[in-house]
Every structure is written in structure tokens, then in C-alpha cells.
mmCIF file of C-alpha atoms and ligand atoms in Angstrom:
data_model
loop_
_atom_site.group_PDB
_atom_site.id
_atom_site.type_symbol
_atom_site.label_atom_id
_atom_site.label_comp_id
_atom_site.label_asym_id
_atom_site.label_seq_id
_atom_site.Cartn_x
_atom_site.Cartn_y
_atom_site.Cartn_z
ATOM 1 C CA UNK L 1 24.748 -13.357 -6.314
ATOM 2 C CA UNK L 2 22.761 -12.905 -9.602
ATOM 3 C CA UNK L 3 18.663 -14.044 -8.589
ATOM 4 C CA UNK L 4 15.820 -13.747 -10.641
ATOM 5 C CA UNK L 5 12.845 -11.695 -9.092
ATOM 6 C CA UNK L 6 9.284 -11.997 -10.163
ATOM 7 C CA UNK L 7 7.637 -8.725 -9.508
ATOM 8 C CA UNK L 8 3.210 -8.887 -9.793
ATOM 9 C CA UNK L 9 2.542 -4.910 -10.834
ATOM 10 C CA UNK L 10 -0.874 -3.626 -9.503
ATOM 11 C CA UNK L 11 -2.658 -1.837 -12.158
ATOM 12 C CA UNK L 12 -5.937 0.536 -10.721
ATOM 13 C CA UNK L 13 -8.308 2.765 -13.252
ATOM 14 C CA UNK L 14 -5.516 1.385 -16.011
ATOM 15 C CA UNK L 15 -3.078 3.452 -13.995
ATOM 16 C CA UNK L 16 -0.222 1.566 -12.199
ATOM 17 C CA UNK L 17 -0.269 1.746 -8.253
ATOM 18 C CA UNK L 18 2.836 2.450 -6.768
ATOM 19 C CA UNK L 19 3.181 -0.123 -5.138
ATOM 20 C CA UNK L 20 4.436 -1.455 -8.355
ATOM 21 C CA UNK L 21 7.254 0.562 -8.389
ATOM 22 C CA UNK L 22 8.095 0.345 -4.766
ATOM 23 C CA UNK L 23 7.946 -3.759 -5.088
ATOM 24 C CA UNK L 24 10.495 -3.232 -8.297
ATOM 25 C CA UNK L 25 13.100 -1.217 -6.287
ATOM 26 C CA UNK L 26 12.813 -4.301 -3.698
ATOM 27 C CA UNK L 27 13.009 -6.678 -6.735
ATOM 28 C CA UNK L 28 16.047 -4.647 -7.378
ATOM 29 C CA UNK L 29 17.801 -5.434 -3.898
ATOM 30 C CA UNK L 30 16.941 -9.082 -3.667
ATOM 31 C CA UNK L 31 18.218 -9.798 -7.534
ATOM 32 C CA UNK L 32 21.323 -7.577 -7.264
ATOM 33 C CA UNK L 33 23.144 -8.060 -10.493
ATOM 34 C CA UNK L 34 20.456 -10.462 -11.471
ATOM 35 C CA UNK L 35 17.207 -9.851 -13.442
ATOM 36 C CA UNK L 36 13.870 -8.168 -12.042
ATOM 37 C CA UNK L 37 10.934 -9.803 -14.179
ATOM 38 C CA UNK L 38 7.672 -7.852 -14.152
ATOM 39 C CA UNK L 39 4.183 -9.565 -14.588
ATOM 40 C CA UNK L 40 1.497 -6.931 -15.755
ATOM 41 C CA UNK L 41 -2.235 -8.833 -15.926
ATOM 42 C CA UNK L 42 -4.916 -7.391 -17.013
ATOM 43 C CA UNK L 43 -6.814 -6.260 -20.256
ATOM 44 C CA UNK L 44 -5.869 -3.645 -22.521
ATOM 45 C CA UNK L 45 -2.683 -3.064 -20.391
ATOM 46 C CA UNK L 46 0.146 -3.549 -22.396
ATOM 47 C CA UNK L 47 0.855 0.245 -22.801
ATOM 48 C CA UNK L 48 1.663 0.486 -18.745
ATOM 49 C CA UNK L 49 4.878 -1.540 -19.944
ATOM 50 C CA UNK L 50 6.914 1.292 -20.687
ATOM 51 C CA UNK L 51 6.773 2.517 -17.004
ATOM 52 C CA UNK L 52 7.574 -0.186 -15.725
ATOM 53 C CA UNK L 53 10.711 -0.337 -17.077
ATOM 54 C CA UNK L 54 11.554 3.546 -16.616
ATOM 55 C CA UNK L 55 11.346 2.278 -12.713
ATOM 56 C CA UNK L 56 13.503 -0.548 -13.100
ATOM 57 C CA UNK L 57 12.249 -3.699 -14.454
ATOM 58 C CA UNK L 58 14.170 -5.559 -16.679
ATOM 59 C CA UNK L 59 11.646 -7.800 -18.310
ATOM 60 C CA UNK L 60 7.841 -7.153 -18.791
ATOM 61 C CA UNK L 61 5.356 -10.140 -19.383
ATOM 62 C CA UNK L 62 2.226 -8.771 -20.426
ATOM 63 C CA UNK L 63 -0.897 -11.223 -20.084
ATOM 64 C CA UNK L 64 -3.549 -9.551 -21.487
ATOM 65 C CA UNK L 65 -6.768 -11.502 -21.383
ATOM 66 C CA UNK L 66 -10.332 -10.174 -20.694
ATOM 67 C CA UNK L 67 -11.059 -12.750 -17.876
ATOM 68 C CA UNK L 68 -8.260 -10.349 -15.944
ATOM 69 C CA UNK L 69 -10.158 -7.214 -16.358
ATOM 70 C CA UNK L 70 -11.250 -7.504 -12.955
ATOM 71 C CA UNK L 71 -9.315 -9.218 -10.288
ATOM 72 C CA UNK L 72 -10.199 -12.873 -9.376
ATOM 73 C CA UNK L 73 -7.978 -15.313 -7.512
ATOM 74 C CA UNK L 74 -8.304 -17.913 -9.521
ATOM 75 C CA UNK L 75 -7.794 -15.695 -12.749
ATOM 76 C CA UNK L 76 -4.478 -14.023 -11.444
ATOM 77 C CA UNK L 77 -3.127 -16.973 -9.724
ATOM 78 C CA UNK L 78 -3.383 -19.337 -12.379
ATOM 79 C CA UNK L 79 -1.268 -16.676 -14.919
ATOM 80 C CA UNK L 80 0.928 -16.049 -12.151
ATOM 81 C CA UNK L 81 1.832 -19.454 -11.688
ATOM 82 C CA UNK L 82 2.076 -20.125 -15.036
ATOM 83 C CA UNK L 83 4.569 -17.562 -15.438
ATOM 84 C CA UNK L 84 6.163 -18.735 -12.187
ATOM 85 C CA UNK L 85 6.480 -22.242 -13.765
ATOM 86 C CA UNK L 86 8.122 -20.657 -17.166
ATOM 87 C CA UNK L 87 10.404 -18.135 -14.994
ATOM 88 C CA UNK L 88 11.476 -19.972 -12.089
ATOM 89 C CA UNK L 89 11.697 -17.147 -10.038
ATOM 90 C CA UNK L 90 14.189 -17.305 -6.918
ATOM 91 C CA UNK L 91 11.869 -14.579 -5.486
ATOM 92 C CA UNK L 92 8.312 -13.539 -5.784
ATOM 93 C CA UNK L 93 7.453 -9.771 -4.685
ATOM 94 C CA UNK L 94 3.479 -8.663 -4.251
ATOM 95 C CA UNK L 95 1.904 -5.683 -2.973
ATOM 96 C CA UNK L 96 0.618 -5.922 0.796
ATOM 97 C CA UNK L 97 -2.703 -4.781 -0.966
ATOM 98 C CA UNK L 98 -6.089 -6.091 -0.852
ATOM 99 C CA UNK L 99 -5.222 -8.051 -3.921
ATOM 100 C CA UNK L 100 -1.617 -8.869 -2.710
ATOM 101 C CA UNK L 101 -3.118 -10.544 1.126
ATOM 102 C CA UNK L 102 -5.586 -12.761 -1.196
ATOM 103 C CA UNK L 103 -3.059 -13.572 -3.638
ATOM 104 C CA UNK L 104 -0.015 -14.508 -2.204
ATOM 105 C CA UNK L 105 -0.970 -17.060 0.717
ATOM 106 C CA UNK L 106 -2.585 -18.893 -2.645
ATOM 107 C CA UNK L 107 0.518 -18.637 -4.295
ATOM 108 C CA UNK L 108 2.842 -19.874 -1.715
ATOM 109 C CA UNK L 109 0.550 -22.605 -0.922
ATOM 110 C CA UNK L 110 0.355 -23.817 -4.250
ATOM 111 C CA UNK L 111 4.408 -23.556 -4.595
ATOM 112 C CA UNK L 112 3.945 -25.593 -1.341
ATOM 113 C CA UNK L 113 6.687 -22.400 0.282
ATOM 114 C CA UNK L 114 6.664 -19.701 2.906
ATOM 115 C CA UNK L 115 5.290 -16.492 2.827
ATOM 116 C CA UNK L 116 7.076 -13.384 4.468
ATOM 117 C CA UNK L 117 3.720 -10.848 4.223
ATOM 118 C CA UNK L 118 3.601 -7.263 5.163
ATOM 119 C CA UNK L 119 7.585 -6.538 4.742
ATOM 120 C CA UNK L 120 8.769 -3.395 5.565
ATOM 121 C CA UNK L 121 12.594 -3.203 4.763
ATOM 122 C CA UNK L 122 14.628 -5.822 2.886
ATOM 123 C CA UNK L 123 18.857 -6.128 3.986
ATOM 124 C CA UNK L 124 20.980 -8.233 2.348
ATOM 125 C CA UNK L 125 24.216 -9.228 3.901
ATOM 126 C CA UNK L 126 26.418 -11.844 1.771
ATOM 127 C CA UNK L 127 24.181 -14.399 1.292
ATOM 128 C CA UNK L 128 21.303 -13.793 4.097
ATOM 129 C CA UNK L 129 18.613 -11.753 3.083
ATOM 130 C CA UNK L 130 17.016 -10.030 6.328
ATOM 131 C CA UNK L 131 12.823 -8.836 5.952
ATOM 132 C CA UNK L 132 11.678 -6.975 8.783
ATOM 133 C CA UNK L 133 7.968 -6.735 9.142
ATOM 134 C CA UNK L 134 5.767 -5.060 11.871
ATOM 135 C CA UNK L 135 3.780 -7.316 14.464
ATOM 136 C CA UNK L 136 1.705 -7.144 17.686
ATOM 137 C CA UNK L 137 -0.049 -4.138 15.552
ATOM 138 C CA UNK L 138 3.250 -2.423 14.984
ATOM 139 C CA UNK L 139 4.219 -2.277 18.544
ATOM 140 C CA UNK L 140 7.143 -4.155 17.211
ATOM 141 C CA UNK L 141 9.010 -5.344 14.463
ATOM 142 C CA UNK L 142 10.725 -8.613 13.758
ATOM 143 C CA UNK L 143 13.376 -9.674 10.868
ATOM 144 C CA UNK L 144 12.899 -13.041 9.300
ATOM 145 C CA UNK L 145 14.345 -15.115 6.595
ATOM 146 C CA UNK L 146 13.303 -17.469 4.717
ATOM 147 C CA UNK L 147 14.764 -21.377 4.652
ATOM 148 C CA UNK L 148 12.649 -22.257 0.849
ATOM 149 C CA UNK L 149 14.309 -21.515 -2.131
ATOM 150 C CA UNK L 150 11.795 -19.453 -3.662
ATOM 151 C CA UNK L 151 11.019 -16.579 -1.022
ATOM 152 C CA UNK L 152 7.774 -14.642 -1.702
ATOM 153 C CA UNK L 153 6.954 -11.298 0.206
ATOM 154 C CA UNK L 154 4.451 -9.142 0.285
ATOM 155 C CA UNK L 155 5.304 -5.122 0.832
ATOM 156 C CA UNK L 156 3.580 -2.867 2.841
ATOM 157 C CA UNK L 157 3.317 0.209 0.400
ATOM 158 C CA UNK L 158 4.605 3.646 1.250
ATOM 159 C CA UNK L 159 7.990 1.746 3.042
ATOM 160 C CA UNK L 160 10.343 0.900 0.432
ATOM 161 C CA UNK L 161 11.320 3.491 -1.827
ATOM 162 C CA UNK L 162 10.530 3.213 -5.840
ATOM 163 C CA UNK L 163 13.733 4.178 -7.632
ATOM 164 C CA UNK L 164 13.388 7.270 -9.635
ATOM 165 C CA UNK L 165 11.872 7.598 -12.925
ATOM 166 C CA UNK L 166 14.113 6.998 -15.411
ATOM 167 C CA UNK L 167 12.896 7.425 -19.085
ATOM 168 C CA UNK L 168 16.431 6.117 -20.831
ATOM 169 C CA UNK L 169 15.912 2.461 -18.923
ATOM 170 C CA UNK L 170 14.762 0.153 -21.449
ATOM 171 C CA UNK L 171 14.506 -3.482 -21.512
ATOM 172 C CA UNK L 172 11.964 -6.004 -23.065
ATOM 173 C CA UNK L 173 8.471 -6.240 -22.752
ATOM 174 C CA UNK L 174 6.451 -9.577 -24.009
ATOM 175 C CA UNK L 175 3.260 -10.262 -24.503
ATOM 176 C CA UNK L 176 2.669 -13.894 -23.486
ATOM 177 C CA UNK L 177 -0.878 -15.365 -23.270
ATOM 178 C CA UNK L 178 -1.695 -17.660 -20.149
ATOM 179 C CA UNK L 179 -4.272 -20.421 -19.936
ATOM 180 C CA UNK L 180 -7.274 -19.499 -17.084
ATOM 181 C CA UNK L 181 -9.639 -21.490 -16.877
ATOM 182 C CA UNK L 182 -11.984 -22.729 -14.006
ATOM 183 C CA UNK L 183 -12.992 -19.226 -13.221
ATOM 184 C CA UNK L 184 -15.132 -20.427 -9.805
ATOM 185 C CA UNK L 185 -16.097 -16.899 -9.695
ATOM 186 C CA UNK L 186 -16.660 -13.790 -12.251
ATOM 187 C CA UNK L 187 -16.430 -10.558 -11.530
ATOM 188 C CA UNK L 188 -19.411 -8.990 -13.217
ATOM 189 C CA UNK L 189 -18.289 -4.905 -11.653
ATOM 190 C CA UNK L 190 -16.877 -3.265 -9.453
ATOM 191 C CA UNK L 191 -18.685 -0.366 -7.546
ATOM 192 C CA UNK L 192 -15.836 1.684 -5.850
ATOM 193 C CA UNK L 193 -16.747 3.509 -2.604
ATOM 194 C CA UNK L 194 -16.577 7.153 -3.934
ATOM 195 C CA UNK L 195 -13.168 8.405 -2.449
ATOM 196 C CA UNK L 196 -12.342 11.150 -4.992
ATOM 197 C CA UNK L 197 -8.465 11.955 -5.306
ATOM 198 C CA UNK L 198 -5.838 10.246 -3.473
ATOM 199 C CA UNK L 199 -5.560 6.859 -2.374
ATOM 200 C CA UNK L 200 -5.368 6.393 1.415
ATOM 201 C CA UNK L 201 -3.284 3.501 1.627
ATOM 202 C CA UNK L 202 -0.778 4.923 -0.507
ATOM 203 C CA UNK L 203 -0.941 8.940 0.177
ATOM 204 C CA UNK L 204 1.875 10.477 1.231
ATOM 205 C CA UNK L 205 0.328 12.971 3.275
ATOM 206 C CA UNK L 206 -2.825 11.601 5.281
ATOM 207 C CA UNK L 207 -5.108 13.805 7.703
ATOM 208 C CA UNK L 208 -7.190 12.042 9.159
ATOM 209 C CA UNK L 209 -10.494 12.937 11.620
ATOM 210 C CA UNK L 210 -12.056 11.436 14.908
ATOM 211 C CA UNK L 211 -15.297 11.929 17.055
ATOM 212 C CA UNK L 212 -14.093 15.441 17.191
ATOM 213 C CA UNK L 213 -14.485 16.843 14.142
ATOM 214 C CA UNK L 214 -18.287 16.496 15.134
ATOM 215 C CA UNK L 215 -20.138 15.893 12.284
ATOM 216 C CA UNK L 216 -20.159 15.113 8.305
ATOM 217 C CA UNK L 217 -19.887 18.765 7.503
ATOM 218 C CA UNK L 218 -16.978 19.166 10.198
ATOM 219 C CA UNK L 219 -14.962 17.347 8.039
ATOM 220 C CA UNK L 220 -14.871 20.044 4.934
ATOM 221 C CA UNK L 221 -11.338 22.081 6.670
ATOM 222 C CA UNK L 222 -9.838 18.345 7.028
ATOM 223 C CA UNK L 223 -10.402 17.999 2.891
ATOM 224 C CA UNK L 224 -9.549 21.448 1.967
ATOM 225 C CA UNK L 225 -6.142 20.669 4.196
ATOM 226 C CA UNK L 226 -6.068 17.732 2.360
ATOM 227 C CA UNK L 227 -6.236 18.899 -0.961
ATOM 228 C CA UNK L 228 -3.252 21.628 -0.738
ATOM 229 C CA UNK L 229 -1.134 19.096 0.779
ATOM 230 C CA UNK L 230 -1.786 16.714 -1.944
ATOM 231 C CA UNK L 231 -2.843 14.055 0.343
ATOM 232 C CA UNK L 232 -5.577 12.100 1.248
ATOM 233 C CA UNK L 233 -8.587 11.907 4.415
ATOM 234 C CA UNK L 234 -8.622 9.331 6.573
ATOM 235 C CA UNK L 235 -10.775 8.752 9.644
ATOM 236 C CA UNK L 236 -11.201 7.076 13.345
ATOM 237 C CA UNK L 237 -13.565 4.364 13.895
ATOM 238 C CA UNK L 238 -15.248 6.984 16.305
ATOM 239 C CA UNK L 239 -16.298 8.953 13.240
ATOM 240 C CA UNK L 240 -17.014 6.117 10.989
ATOM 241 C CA UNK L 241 -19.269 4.690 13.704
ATOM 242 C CA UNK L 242 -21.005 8.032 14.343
ATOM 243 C CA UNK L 243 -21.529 8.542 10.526
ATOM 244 C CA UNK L 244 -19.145 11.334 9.915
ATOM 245 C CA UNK L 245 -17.886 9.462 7.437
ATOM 246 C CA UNK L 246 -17.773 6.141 5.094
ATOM 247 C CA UNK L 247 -16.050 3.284 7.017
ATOM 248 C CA UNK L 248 -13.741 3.148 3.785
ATOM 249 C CA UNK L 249 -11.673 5.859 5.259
ATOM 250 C CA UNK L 250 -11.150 4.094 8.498
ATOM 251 C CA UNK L 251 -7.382 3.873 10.085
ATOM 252 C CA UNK L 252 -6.737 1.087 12.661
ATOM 253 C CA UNK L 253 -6.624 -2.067 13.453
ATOM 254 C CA UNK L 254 -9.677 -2.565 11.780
ATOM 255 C CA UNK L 255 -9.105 -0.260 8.952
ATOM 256 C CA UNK L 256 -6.752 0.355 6.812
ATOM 257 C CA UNK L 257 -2.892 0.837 8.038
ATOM 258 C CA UNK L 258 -1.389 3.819 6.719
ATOM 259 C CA UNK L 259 2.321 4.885 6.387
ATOM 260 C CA UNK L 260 2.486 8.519 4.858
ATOM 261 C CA UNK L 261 5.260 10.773 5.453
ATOM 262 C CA UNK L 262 2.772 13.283 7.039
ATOM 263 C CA UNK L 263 -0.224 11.557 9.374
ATOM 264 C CA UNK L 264 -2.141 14.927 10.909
ATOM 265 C CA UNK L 265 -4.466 13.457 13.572
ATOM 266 C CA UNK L 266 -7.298 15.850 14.239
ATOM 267 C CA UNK L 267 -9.928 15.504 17.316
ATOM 268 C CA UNK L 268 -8.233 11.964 17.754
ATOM 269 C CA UNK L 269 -7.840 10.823 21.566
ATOM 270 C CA UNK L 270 -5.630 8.096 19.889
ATOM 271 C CA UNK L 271 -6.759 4.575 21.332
ATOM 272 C CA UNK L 272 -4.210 1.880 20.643
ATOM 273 C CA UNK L 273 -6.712 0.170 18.112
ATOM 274 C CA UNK L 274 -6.497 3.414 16.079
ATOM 275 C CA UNK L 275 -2.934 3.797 16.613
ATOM 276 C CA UNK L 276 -2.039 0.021 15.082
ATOM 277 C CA UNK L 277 -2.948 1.563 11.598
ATOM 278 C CA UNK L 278 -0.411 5.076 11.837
ATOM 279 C CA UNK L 279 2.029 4.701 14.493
ATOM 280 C CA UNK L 280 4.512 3.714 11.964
ATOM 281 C CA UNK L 281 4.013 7.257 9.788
ATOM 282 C CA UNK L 282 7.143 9.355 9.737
ATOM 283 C CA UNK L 283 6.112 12.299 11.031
ATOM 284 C CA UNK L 284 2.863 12.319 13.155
ATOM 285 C CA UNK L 285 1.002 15.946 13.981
ATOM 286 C CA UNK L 286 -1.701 15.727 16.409
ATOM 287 C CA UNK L 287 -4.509 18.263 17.298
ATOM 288 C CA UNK L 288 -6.646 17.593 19.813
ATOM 289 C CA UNK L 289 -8.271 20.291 22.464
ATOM 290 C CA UNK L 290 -7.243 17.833 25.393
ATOM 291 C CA UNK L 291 -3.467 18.121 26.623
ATOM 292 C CA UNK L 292 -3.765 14.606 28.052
ATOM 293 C CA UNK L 293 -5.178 12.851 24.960
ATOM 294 C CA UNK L 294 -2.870 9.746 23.855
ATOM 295 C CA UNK L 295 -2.217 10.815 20.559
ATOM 296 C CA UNK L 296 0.234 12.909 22.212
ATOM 297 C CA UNK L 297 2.143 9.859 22.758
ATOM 298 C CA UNK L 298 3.032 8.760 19.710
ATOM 299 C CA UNK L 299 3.275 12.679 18.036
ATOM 300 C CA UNK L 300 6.165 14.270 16.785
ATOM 301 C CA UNK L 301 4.429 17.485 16.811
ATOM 302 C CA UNK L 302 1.916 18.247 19.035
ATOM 303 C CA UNK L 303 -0.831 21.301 19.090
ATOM 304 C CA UNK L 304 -3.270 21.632 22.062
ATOM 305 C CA UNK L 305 -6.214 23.318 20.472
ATOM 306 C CA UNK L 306 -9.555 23.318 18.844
ATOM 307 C CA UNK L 307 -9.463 21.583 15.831
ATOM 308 C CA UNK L 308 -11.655 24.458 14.038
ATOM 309 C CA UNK L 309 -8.746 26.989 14.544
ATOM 310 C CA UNK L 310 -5.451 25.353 14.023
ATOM 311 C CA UNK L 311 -7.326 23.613 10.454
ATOM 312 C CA UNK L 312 -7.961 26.376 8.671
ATOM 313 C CA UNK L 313 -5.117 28.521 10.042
ATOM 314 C CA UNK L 314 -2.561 25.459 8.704
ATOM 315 C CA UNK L 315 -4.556 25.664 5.794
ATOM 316 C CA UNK L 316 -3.685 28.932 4.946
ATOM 317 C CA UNK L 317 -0.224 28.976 5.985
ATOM 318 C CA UNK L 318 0.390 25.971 3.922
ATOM 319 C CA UNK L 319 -1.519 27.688 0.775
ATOM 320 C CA UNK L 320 1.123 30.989 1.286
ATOM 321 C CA UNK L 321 4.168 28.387 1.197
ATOM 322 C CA UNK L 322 2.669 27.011 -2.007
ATOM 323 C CA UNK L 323 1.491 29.925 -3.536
HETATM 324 P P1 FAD R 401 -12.720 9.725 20.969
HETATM 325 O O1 FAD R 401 -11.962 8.723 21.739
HETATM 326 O O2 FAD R 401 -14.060 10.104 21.455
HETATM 327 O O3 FAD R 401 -11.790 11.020 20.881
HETATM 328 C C1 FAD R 401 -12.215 12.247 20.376
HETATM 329 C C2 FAD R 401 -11.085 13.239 20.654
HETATM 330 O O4 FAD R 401 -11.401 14.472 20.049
HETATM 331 C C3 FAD R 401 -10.873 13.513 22.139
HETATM 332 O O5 FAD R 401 -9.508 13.259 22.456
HETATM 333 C C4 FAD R 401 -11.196 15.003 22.299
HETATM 334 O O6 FAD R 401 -10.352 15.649 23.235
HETATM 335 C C5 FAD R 401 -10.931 15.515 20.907
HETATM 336 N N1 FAD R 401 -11.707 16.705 20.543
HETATM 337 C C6 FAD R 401 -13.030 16.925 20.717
HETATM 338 N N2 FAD R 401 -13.379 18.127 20.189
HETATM 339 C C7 FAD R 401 -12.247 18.662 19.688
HETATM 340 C C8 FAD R 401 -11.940 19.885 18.999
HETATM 341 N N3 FAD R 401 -12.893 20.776 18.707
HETATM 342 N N4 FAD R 401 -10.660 20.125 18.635
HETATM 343 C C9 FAD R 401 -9.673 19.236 18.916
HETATM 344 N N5 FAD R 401 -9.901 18.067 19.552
HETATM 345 C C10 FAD R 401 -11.174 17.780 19.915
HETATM 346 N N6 FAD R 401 -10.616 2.728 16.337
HETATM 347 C C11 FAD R 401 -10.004 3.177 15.219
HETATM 348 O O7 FAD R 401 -9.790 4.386 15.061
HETATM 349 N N7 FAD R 401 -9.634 2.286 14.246
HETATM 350 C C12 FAD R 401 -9.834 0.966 14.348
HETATM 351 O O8 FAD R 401 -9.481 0.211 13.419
HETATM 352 C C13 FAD R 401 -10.471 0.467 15.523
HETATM 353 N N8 FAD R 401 -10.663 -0.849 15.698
HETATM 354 C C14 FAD R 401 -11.223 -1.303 16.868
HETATM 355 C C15 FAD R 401 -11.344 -2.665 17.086
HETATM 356 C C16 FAD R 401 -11.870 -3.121 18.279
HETATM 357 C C17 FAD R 401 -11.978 -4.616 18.498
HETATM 358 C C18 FAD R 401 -12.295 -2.212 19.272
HETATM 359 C C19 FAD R 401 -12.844 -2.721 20.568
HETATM 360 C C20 FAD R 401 -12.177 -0.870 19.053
HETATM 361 C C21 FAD R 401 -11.657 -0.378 17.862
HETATM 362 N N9 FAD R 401 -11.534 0.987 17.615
HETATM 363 C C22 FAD R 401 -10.880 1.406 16.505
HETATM 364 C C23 FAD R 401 -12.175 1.997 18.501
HETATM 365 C C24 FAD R 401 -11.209 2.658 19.461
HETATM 366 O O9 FAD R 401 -11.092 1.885 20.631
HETATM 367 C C25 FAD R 401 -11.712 4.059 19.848
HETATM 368 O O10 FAD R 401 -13.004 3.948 20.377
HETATM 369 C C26 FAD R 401 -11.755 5.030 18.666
HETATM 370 O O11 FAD R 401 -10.517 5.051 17.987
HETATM 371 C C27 FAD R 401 -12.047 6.438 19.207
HETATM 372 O O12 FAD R 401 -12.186 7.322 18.155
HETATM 373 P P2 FAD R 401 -11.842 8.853 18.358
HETATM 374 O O13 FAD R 401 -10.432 9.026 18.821
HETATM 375 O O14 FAD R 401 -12.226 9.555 17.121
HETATM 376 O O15 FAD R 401 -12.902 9.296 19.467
#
């Protein structure tokens, strides 16, 4: 079967997230010999184009309009729609991002169809496409298809992999202009939460502190691991609530939910609520000076110890392999 698939990139700091890429490759699987359609919104975006189609896309519609500098729903959904309307799209694909969770229940409503959110893995078997998406806080997973004839998802980033970067693709990019009005609301700024280097909702490697790391200066081995891994910190509400740290890092059910391929869990008993954000990492270390902590539970690699050692030493160690 030959589908079209409307893909919404994510652009950040005029850099694409990749999400982007990962919600292409799933573009990819749902259209099989059909066509993956890209929309990139923004302003003074078009150059991001190329990339897009290095990962993949066939088709890039650029809307380039200063009303999408900053995200708004009404701005985004009103030039999604309209490119929705000119496309007909057999499939819609959005990042399970803060943008994608505001955008695409607006979307689906307004298409009056159902919306698969937070998908982790796409199958497709003759004719039935399968999603599979985590529920109950990831204690489970259920598969789900969709009965509309337009099928929109949203991906959880860091699950499906982004095809590699390909610099011969090609394809066409167009810049189309898109009619937003009725702005309700106008983003004058935005004032990002300093987090300095890698994303935490889509960092590969994620170490991450609790109530044990003691204090704001505590956290310093947890960054400098961080930084020669190439990954990002994240924290417990323990040490968010005790002011360790800025409640933007926080993992858990009511933080952010991480999948890296590396979650290090330092000084981390592991309560449930904090395991509903990383329990579905690949590989989970935990370090914690308590043999009977949780966190044990859900490890794949576990060291009993204090926290102050076994940082730095793993800091080292991994500095040698890199070196
Ligand atoms: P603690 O439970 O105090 O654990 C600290 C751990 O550090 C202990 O296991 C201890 O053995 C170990 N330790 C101490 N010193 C050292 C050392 N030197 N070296 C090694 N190990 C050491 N929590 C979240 O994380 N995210 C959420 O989104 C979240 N949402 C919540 C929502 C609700 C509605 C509720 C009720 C709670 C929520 N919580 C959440 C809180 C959660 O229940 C726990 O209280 C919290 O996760 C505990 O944080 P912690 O593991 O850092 O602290």
C-alpha cells in the first residue's frame, strides 16, 4: 500500500529536534512505497529543509511566517490544517513533545478523528497497522489501531529510530504561505529555564540525582559524568523539592519521562512515581548506598555504594576509554 504521511518537524534554537527525524523514519513505515510529506513552520526556517530530506522526507512545505516564530496553537494548527486540507494526508505524525500533547488533540478534534498519543513502536502487517504505546505509567503497554481513515500519532522521542543521515537523498522542498489569523494569544518571549547542553527528554545518556546527592553543590560529579558521556542531568522530585535542583530537570510521573539508552540513577530509592518517567530506558545503572533500595528493581546494573565514590571513579574510567 502506497499512503501519504504528513510529518510536523520540531524546530528548537533554529536547530531541528530529533524528534523530527525519528517521526520521519515512522512516516517512512506507515507510507511504505508511498510519500512522507514534511511540514517545517516557523520563521526564517527554510534552510533546515535540506536535513530533512537527508533523513528521509520526500516533500518539504516550508511556512515561513513571523506569527510562527514562537509556538502558538492557534498559529501552528491553523497552517497545519491548512496543509492537511491541501495534502490529504492518510496519516499525521507529531512529536510526543510539549508542543506535540497541545497540538495534536486540537488537530484530531478539528479533523473530528482519533488520536493514538505517546506511540512507542509502529508494525505493519498487510493492511493493519499495530501502535503500541505505554500506559498505567509504563507498567504496561498496549497496541491499538485506529478505525478513521486519517490516523494521527504522536511519538514518544528517543523510541523509534531516525534513519541515518543520508546527504545524496534529495527531494523537493516548497515554500507555501498559510493564512493565520485569529491569533487569541501572542507569544511576546520565551525565557528558557537555563539547562545548558543536552536536552533531557531527548539525551541519550541521562544521569540523573535524588535526595542523596545532598545538596546543590553535590550535584557537580553527576554533571562532570554527564558531560563525558555526552548526556544530560536529570533529577528526583526529592531533590527538586529540597532545592538541589530546578524542577525542570525532574523525572517521573510528574516530570518529564525519559527514554535514553543509558539512565544512571544516583542516591535514588526509586519510588514508583519516579520510576513512571525511566523504567522504560534501555539500560538502567543504579547507585544507591542502601542494598534494599527499589531502584534495584528495575536496574540492569546495580552498585551498592556511596554515590561520592563510584561518581567520580566512573568518571574517570569513562574519561580513559575516551581519551
Ligand atoms: P529518597 O526516597 O529519600 O531516596 C534517597 C536515596 O538516596 C535513598 O535510597 C538512600 O539510600 C540513597 N542515598 C543517600 N545517600 C547516598 C549516598 N551517599 N550514596 C548513594 N545513595 C545514597 N518523584 C519523582 O522522582 N518524580 C515524580 O514525578 C514524582 N511525582 C510524584 C507525584 C505524586 C502525586 C507523589 C505523591 C509523589 C511523587 N514523587 C515523585 C515523589 C516520590 O514518591 C518520592 O518521594 C521521590 O521520588 C523520592 O526521591 P528520592 O528517591 O530522591 O529520595
Amino acid at each position: 500500500m502506497a499512503k501519504k504521511i504528513l510529518v510536523l518537524a520540531e524546530v528548537r534554537d533554529h536547530s531541528l529536534r530529533n524528534v523530527s527525524f525519528e517521526a520521519i523514519a515512522a512516516g517512512r513505515q506507515l507510507a511504505e512505497s508511498g510519500q512522507v510529506v514534511v511540514a517545517l513552520l516557523g520563521e526564517k526556517i527554510a534552510s533546515l529543509g535540506t536535513e530533512l530530506l537527508h533523513y528521509g522526507a520526500d516533500r518539504v512545505l516550508v511556512v515561513e511566517d513571523e506569527k510562527l516564530k514562537n509556538y502558538s496553537s492557534d498559529g501552528y494548527s491553523q497552517a497545519l490544517l491548512e496543509i492537511v486540507n491541501q495534502e490529504n494526508p492518510e496519516g499525521i505524525i507529531i512529536g510526543h513533545t510539549a508542543l506535540g500533547k497541545d497540538l495534536a488533540p486540537k488537530i484530531a478534534s478539528k479533523l473530528n478523528v482519533g488520536l493514538i498519543s505517546d506511540v512507542t513502536s509502529i508494525e505493519v502487517e498487510d493492511d493493519d497497522v499495530i501502535f503500541t504505546r505505554p500506559i498505567y505509567s509504563g507498567k504496561a503497554f498496549e497496541k491499538k489501531k485506529t478505525l478513521d481513515d486519517v490516523v494521527i500519532i504522536t511519538i514518544r522521542p528517543n523510541n523509534i529510530e531516525a534513519l541515518d543521515k543520508d546527504g545524496s537523498r534529495s527531494g523537493e522542498i516548497e515554500k507555501i504561505s498559510a493564512n493565520i489569523t485569529d491569533l487569541r494569544t501572542i507569544v511576546q518571549e520565551v525565557v528558557r529555564k537555563a539547562s545548558d547542553g543536552v536536552d533531557l527528554s531527548e539525551a541519550k545518556v541521562v544521569v540523573a540525582g535524588g535526595r542523596g546527592v545532598k545538596s546543590a553543590e553535590g550535584f557537580e560529579p553527576l554533571k562532570e559524568l554527564a558531560s563525558v558521556l555526552g548526556g544530560a542531568v536529570g533529577a528526583s522530585r526529592g531533590a527538586c523539592d529540597a532545592d538541589y535542583c530546578d524542577y525542570s530537570l525532574q523525572i517521573g510521573q510528574t516530570g518529564k519521562v525519559v527514554t535514553p539508552d543509558l539512565y544512571i540513577a544516583c542516591g535514588i530509592s526509586g519510588a514508583i512515581q519516579h520510576l513512571a518517567g525511566m523504567s522504560n530506558s534501555k539500560v538502567i545503572v543504579a547507585i544507591n548506598k542502601d542494598p534494599d533500595a527499589n531502584i534495584f528493581n528495575v536496574a540492569d546494573y546495580g552498585i551498592v555504594g556511596d554515590l561520592f565514590e563510584v561518581v567520580p571513579l566512573l568518571t574517570e574510567e569513562f574519561k580513559k576509554i575516551k581519551a
